[in-house]
JSON list of C-alpha atoms in Angstrom, two decimals:
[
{"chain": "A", "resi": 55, "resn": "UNK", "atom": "CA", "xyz": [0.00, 0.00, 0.00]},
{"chain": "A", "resi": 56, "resn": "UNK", "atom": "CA", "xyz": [1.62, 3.15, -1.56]},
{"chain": "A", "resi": 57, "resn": "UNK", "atom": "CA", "xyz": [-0.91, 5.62, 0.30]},
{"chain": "A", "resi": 58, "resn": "UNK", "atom": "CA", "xyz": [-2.43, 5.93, -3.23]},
{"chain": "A", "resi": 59, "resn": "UNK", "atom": "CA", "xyz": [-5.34, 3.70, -4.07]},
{"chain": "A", "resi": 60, "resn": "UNK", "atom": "CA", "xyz": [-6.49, 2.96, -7.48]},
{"chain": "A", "resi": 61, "resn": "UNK", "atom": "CA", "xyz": [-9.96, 0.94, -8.72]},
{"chain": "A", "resi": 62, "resn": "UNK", "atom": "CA", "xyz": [-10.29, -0.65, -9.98]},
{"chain": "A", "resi": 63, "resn": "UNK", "atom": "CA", "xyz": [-7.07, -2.82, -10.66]},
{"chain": "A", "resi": 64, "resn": "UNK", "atom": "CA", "xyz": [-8.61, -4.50, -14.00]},
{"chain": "A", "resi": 65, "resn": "UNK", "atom": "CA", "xyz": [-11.03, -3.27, -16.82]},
{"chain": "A", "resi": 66, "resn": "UNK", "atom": "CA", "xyz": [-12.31, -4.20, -19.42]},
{"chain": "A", "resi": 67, "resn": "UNK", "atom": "CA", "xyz": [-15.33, -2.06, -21.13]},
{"chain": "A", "resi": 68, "resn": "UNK", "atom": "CA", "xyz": [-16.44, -2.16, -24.89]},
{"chain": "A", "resi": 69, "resn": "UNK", "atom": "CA", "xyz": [-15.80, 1.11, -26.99]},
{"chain": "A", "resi": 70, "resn": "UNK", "atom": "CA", "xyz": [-19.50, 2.62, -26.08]},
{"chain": "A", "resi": 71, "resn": "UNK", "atom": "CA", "xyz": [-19.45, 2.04, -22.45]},
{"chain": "A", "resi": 72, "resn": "UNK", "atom": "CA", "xyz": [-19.21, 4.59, -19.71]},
{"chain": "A", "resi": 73, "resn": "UNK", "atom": "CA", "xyz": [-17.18, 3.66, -17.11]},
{"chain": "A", "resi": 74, "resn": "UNK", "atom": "CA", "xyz": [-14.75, 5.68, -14.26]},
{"chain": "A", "resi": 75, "resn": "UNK", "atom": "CA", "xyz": [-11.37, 4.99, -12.57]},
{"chain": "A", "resi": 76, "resn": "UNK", "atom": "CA", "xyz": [-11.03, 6.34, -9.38]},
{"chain": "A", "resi": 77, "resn": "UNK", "atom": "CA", "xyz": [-7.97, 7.64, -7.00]},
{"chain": "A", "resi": 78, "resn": "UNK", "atom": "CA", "xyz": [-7.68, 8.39, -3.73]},
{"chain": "A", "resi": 79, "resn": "UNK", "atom": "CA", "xyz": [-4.86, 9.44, -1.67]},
{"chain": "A", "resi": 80, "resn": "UNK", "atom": "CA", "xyz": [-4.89, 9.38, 2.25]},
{"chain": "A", "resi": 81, "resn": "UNK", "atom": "CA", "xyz": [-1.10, 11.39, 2.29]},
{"chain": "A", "resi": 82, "resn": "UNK", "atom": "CA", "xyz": [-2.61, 14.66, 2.93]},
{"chain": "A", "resi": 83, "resn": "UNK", "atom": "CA", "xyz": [-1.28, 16.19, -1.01]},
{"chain": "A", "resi": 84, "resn": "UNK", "atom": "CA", "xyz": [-2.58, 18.69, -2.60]},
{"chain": "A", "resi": 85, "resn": "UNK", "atom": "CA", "xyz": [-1.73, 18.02, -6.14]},
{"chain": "A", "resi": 86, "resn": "UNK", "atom": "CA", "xyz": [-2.99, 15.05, -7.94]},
{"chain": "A", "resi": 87, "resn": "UNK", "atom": "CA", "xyz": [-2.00, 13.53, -11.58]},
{"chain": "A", "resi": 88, "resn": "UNK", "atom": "CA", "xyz": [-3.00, 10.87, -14.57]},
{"chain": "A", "resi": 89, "resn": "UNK", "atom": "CA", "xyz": [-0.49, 9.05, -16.24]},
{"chain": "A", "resi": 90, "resn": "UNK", "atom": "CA", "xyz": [-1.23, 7.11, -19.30]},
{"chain": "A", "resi": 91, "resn": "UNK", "atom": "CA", "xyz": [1.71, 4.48, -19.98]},
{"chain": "A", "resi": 92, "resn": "UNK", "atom": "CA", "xyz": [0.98, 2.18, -23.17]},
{"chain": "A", "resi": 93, "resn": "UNK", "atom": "CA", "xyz": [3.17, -0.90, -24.19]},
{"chain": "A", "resi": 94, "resn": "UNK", "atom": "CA", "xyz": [6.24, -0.18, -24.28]},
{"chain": "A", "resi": 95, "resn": "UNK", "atom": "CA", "xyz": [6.26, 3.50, -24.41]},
{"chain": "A", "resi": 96, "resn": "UNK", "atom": "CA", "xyz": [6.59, 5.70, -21.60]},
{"chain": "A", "resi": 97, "resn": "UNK", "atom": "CA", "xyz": [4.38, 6.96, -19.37]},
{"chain": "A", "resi": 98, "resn": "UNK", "atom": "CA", "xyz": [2.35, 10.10, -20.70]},
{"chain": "A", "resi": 99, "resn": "UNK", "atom": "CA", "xyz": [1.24, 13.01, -18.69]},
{"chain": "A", "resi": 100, "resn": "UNK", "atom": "CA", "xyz": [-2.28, 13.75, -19.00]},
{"chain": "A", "resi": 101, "resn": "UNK", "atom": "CA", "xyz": [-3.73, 15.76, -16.67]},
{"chain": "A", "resi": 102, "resn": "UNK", "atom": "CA", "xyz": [-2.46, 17.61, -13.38]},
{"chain": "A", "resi": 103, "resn": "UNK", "atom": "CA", "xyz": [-4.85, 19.08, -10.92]},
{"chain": "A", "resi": 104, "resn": "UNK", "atom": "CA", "xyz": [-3.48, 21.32, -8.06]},
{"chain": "A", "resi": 105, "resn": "UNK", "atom": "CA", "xyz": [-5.88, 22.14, -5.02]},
{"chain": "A", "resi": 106, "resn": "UNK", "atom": "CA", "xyz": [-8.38, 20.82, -6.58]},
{"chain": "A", "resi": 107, "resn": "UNK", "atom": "CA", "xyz": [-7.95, 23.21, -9.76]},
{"chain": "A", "resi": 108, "resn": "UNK", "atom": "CA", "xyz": [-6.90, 21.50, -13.01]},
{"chain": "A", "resi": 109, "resn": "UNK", "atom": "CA", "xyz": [-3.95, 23.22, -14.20]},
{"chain": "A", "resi": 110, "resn": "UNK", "atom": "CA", "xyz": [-2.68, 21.12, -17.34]},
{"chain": "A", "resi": 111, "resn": "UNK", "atom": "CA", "xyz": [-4.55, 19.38, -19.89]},
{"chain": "A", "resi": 112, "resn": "UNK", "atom": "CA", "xyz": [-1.69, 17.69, -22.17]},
{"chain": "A", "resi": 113, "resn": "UNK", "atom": "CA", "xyz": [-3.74, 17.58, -25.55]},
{"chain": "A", "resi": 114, "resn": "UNK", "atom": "CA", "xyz": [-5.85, 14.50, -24.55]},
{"chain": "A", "resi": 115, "resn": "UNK", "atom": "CA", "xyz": [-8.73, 13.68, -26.12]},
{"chain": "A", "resi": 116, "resn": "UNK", "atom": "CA", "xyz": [-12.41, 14.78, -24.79]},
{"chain": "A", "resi": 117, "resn": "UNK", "atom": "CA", "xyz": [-13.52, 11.14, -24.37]},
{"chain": "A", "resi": 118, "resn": "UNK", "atom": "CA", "xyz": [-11.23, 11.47, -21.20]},
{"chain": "A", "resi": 119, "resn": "UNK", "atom": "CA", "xyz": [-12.95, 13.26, -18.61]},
{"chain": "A", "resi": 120, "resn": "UNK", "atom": "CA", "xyz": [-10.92, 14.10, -15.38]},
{"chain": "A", "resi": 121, "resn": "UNK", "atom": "CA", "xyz": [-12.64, 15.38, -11.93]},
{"chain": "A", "resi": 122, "resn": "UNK", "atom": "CA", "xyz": [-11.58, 16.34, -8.29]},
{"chain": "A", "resi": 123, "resn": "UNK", "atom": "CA", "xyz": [-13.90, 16.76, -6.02]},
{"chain": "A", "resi": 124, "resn": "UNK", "atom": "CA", "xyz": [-11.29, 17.31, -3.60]},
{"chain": "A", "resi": 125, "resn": "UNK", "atom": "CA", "xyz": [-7.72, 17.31, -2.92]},
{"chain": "A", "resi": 126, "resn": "UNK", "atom": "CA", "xyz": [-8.10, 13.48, -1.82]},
{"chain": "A", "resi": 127, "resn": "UNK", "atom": "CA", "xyz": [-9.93, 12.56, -4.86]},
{"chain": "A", "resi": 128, "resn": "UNK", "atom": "CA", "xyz": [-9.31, 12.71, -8.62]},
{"chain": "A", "resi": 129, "resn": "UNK", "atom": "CA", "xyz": [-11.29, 10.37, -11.09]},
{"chain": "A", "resi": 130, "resn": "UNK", "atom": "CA", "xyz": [-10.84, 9.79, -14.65]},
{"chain": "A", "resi": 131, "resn": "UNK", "atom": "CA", "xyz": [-14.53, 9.31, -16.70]},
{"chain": "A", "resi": 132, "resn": "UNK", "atom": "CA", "xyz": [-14.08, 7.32, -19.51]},
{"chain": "A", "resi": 133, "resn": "UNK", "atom": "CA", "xyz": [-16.96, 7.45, -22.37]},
{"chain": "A", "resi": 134, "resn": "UNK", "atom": "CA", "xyz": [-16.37, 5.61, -26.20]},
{"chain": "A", "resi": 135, "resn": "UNK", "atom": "CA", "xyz": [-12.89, 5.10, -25.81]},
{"chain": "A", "resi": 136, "resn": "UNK", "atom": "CA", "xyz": [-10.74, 2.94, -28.69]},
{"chain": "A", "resi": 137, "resn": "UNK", "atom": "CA", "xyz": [-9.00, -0.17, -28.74]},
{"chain": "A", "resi": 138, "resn": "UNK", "atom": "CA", "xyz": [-5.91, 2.01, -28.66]},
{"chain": "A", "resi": 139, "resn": "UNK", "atom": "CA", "xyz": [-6.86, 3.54, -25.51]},
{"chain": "A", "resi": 140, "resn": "UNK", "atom": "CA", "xyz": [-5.94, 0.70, -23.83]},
{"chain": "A", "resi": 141, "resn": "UNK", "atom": "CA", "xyz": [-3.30, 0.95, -21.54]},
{"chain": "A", "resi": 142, "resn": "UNK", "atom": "CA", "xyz": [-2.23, 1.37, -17.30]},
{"chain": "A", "resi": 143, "resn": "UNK", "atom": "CA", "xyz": [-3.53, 4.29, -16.03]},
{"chain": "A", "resi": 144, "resn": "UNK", "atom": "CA", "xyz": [-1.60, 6.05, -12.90]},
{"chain": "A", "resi": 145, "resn": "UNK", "atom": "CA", "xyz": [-2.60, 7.82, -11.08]},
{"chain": "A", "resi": 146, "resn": "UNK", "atom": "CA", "xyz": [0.27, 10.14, -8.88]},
{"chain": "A", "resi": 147, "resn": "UNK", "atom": "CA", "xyz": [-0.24, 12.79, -6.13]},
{"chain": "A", "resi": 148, "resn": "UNK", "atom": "CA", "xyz": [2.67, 15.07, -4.47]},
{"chain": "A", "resi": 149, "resn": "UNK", "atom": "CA", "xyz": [2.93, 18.00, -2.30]},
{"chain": "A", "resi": 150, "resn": "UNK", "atom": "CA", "xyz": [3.81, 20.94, -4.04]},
{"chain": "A", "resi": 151, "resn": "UNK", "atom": "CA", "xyz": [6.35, 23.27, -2.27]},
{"chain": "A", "resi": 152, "resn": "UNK", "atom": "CA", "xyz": [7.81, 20.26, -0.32]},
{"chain": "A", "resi": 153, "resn": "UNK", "atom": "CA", "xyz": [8.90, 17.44, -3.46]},
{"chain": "A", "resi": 154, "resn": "UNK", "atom": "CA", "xyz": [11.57, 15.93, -0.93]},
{"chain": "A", "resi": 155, "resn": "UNK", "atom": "CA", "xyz": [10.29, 12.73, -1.80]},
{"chain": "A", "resi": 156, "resn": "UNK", "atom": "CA", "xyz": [8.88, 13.20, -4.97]},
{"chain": "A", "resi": 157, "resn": "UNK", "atom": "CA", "xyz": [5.58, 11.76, -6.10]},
{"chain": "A", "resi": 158, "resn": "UNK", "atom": "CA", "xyz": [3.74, 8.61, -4.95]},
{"chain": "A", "resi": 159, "resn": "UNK", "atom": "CA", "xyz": [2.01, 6.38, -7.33]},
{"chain": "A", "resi": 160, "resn": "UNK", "atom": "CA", "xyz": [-0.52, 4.05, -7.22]},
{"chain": "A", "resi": 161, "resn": "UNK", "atom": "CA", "xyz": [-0.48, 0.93, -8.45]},
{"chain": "A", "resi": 162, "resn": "UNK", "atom": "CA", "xyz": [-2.47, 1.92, -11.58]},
{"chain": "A", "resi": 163, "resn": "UNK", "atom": "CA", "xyz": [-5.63, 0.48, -13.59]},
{"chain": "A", "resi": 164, "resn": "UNK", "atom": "CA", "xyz": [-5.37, -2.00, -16.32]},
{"chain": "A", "resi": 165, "resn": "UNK", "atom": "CA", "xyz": [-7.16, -0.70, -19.27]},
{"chain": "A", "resi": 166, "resn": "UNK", "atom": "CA", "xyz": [-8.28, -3.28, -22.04]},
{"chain": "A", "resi": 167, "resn": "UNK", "atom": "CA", "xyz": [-10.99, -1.58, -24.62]},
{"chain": "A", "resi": 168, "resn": "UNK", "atom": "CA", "xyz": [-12.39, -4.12, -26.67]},
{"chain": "B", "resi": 728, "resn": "UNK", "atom": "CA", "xyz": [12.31, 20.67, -19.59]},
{"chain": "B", "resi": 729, "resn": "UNK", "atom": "CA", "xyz": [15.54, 19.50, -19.76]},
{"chain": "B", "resi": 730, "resn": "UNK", "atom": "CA", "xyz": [16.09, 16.01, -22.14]},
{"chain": "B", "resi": 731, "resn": "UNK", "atom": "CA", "xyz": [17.67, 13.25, -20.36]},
{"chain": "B", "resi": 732, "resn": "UNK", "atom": "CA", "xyz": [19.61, 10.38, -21.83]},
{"chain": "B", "resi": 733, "resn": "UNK", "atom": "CA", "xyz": [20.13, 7.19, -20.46]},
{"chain": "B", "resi": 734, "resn": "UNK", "atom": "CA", "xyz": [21.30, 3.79, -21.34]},
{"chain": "B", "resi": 735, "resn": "UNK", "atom": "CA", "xyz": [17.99, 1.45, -22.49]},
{"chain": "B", "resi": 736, "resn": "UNK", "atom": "CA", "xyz": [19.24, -1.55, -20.81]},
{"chain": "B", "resi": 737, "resn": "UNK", "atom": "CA", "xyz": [21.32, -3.13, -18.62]},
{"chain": "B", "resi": 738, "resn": "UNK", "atom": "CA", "xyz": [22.73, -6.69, -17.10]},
{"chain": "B", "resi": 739, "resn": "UNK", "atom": "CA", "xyz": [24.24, -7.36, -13.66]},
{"chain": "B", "resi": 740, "resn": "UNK", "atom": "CA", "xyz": [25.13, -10.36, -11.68]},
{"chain": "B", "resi": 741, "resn": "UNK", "atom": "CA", "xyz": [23.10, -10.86, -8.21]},
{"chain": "B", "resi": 742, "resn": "UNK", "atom": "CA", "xyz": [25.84, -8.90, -5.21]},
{"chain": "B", "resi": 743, "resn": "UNK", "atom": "CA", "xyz": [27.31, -6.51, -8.26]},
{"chain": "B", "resi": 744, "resn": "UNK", "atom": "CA", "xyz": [26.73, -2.60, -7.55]},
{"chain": "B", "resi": 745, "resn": "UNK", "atom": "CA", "xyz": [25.37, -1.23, -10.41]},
{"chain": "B", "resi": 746, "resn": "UNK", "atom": "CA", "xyz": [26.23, 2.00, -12.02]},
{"chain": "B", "resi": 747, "resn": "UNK", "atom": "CA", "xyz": [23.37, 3.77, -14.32]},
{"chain": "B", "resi": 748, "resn": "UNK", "atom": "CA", "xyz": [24.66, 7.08, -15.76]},
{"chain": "B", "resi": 749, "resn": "UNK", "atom": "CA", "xyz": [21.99, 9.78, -17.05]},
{"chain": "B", "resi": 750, "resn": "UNK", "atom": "CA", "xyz": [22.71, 12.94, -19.24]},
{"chain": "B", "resi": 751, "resn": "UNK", "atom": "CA", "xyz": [21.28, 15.77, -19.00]},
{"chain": "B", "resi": 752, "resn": "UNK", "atom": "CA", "xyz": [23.13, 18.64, -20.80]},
{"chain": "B", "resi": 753, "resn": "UNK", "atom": "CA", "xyz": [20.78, 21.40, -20.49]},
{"chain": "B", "resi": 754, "resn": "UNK", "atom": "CA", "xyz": [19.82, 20.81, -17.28]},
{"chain": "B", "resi": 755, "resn": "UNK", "atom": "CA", "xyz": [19.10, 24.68, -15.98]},
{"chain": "B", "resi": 756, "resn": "UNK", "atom": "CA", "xyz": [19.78, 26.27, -12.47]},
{"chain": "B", "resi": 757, "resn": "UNK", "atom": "CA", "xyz": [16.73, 25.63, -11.08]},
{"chain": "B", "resi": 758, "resn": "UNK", "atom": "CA", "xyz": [16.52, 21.45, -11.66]},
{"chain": "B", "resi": 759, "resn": "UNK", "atom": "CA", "xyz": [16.13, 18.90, -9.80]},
{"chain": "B", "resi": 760, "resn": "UNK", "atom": "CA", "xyz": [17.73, 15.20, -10.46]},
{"chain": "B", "resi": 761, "resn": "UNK", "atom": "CA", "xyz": [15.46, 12.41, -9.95]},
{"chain": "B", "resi": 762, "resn": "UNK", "atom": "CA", "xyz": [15.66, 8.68, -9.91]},
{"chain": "B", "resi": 763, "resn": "UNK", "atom": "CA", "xyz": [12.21, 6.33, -9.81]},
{"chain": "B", "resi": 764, "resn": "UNK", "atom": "CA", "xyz": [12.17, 2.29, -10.21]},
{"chain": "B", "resi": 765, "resn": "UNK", "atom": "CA", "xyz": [9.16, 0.72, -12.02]},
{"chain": "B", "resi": 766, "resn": "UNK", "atom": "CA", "xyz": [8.38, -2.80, -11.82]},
{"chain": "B", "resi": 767, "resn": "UNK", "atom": "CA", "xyz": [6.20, -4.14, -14.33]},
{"chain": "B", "resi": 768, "resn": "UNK", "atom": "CA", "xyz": [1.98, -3.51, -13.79]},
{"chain": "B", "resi": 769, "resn": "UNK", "atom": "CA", "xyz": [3.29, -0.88, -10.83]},
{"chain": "B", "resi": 770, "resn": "UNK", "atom": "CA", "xyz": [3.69, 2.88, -10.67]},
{"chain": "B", "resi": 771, "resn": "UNK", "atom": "CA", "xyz": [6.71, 4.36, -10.33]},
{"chain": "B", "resi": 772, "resn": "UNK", "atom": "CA", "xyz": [8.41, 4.19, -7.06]},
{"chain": "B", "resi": 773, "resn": "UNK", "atom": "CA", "xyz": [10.76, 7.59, -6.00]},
{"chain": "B", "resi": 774, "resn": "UNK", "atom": "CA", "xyz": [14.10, 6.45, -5.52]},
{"chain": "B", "resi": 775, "resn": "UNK", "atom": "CA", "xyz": [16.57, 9.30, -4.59]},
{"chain": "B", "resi": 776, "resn": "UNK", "atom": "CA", "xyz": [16.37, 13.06, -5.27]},
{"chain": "B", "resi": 777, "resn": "UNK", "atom": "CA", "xyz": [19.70, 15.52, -5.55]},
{"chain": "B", "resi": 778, "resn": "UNK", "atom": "CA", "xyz": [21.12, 18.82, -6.88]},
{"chain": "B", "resi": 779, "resn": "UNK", "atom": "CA", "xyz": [24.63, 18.51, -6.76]},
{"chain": "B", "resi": 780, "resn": "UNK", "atom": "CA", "xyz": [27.39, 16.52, -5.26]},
{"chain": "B", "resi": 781, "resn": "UNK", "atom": "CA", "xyz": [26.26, 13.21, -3.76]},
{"chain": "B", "resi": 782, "resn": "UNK", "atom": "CA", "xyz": [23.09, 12.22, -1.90]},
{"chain": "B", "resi": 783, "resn": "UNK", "atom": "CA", "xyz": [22.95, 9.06, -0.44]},
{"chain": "B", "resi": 784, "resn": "UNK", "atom": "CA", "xyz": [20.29, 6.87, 1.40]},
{"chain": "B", "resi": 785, "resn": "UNK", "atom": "CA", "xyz": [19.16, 3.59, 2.24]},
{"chain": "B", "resi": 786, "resn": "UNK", "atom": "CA", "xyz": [18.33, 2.43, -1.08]},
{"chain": "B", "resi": 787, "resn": "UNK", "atom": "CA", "xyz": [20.88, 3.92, -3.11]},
{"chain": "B", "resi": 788, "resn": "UNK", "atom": "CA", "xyz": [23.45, 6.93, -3.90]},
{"chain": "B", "resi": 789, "resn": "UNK", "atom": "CA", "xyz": [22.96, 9.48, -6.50]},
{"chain": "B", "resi": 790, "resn": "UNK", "atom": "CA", "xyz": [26.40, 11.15, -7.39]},
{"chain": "B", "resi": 791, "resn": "UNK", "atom": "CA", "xyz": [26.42, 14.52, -9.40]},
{"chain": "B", "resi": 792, "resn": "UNK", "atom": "CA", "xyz": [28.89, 16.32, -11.08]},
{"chain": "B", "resi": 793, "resn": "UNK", "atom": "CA", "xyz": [29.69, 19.70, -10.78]},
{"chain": "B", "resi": 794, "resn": "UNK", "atom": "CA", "xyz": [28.67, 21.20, -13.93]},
{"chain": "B", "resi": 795, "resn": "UNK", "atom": "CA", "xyz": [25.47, 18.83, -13.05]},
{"chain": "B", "resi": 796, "resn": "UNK", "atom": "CA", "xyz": [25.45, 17.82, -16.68]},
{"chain": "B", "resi": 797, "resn": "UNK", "atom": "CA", "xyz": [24.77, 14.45, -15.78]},
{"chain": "B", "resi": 798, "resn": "UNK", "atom": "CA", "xyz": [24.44, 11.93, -12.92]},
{"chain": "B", "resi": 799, "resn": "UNK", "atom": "CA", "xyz": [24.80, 8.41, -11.69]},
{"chain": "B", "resi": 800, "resn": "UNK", "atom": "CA", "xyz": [22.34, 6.11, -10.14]},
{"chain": "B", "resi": 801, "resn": "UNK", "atom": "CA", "xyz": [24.66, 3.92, -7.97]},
{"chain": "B", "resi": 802, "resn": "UNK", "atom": "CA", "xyz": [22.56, 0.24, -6.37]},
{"chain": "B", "resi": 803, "resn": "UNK", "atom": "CA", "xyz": [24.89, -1.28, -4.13]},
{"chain": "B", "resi": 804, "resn": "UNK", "atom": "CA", "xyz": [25.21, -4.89, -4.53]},
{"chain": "B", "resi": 805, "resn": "UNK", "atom": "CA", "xyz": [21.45, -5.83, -6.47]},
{"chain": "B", "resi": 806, "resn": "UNK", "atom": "CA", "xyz": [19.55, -8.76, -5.92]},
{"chain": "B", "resi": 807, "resn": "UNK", "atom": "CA", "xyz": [17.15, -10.10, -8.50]},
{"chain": "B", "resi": 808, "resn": "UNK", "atom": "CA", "xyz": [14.21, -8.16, -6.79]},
{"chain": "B", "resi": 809, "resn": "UNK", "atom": "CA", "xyz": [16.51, -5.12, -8.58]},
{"chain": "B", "resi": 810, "resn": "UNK", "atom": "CA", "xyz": [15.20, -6.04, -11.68]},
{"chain": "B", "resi": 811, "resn": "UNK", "atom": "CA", "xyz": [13.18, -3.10, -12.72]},
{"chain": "B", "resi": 812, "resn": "UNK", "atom": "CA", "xyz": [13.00, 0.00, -15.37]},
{"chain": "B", "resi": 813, "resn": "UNK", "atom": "CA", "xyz": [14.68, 3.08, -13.78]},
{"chain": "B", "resi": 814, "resn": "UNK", "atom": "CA", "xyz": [14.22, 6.47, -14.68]},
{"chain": "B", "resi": 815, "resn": "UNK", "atom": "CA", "xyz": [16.18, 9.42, -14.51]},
{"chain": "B", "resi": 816, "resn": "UNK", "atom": "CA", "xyz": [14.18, 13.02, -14.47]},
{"chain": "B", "resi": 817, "resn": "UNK", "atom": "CA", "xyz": [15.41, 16.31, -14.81]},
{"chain": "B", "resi": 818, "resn": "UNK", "atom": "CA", "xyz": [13.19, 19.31, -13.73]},
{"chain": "B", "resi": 819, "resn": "UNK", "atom": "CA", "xyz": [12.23, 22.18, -11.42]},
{"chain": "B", "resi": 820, "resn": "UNK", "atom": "CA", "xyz": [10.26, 21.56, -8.43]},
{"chain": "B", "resi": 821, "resn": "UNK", "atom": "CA", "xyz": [6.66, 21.98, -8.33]},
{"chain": "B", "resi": 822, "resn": "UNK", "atom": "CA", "xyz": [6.36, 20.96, -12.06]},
{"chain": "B", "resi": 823, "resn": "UNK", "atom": "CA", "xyz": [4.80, 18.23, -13.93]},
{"chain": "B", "resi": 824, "resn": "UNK", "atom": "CA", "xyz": [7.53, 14.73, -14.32]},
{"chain": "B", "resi": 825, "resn": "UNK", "atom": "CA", "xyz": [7.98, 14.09, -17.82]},
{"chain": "B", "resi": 826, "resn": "UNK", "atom": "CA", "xyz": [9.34, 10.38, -17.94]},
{"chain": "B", "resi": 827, "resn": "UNK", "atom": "CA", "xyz": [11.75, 9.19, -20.82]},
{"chain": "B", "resi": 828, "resn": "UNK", "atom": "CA", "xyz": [12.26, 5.49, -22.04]},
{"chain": "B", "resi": 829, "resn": "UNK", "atom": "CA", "xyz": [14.38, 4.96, -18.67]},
{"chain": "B", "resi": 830, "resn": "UNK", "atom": "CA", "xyz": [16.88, 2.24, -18.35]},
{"chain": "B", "resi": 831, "resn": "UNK", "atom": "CA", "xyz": [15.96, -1.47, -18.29]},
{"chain": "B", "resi": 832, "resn": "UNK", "atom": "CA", "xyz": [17.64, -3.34, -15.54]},
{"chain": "B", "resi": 833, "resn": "UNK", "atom": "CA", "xyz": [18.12, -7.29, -15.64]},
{"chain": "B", "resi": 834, "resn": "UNK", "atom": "CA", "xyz": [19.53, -9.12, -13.00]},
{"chain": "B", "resi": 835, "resn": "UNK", "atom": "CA", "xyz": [20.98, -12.06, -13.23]},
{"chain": "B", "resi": 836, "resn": "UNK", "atom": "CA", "xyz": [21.79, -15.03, -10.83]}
]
């Protein structure tokens, strides 16, 4: 247990499903981030939300739908997603203004879009 | 952001210390050096974080230059629950991590 928590581990969801992954962090952060890492390429910065407020949006496409509720929470809404969509998804929080030990990950979400 | 540059992969023998180098030539005043370990179907795990000189702790030692131009990952004698990707970042604080290909470590029995 990483102090990040990430569900679910496993999904699988056909390409006009609706589905959310969820993160939650219990190390008292207050910024929160998706990763996207695909096979065998690295992992991809996709959103970044700071107390609460989303402050980068790395070109990713609409049919990825971020949200934090609060600075313990950040989910990912998923809606008619492709087959190359599949990937882990990471989620990553850190305290800004105090990095010392950099950021803590979860253990991620298994993607498969089918 | 300043580009890093490290090796893709790498072998050792179980009890070896292993040595991964990372460059980072236009690394600017205000970065930070960063080392994470991934094991496969895992996030990223923070390693060891350092400016300049050498930072050391109970995992591993992170030696920098002084024109900080590049830096070494050093895992003293590995075992085979070493084998992992490790990545070498290169930024300010309090912005985003942008990871590279990082360095594929094997070790061997």
């Amino acid at each position: 247990e990483t102090g990040v928590t990430q569900t679910p581990r496993h999904l699988v969801m056909g390409m006009t499903n609706k589905k959310s992954l969820k993160c939650e962090q219990h190390l008292g952060h207050n910024a929160m981030y998706w990763y996207k890492q695909s096979a065998k390429k690295p992992l991809e910065l996709m959103f970044v939300y700071n107390f609460k407020e989303q402050t980068e949006n790395n070109s990713v496409p609409s049919r990825f739908s971020p949200e934090c509720p609060n600075s313990s929470h950040l989910f990912l809404h998923l809606h008619t997603l492709q087959p190359e969509d599949s990937a882990l998804y990471l989620c990553a929080s850190s305290q800004s203004g105090n990095p010392n030990y950099g950021y803590t990950f979860g253990s991620g979400t298994r993607l498969t879009v089918v | 952001l300043a580009k890093t540059t490290q090796p893709i992969s790498m072998d050792s023998y179980e009890g070896q210390e292993v040595n991964i180098t990372c460059s980072h030539n236009n690394i600017a005043t205000n970065d930070y050096i960063t080392w994470y370990q991934q094991f496969p179907s895992q996030g990223p795990r923070f390693i060891i974080q350092g400016y300049k000189t050498k930072v050391t702790n109970e995992v591993a030692s992170l030696f920098i230059p002084a024109d900080r131009k590049s830096s070494t990952l050093s895992l003293p004698r590995v075992s085979l629950s070493d084998t992992a990707v490790y990545y070498c970042l290169v930024g300010a604080r309090n912005t985003p991590l942008v990871f590279g290909k990082g360095t594929r470590l094997s070790v061997i029995a």
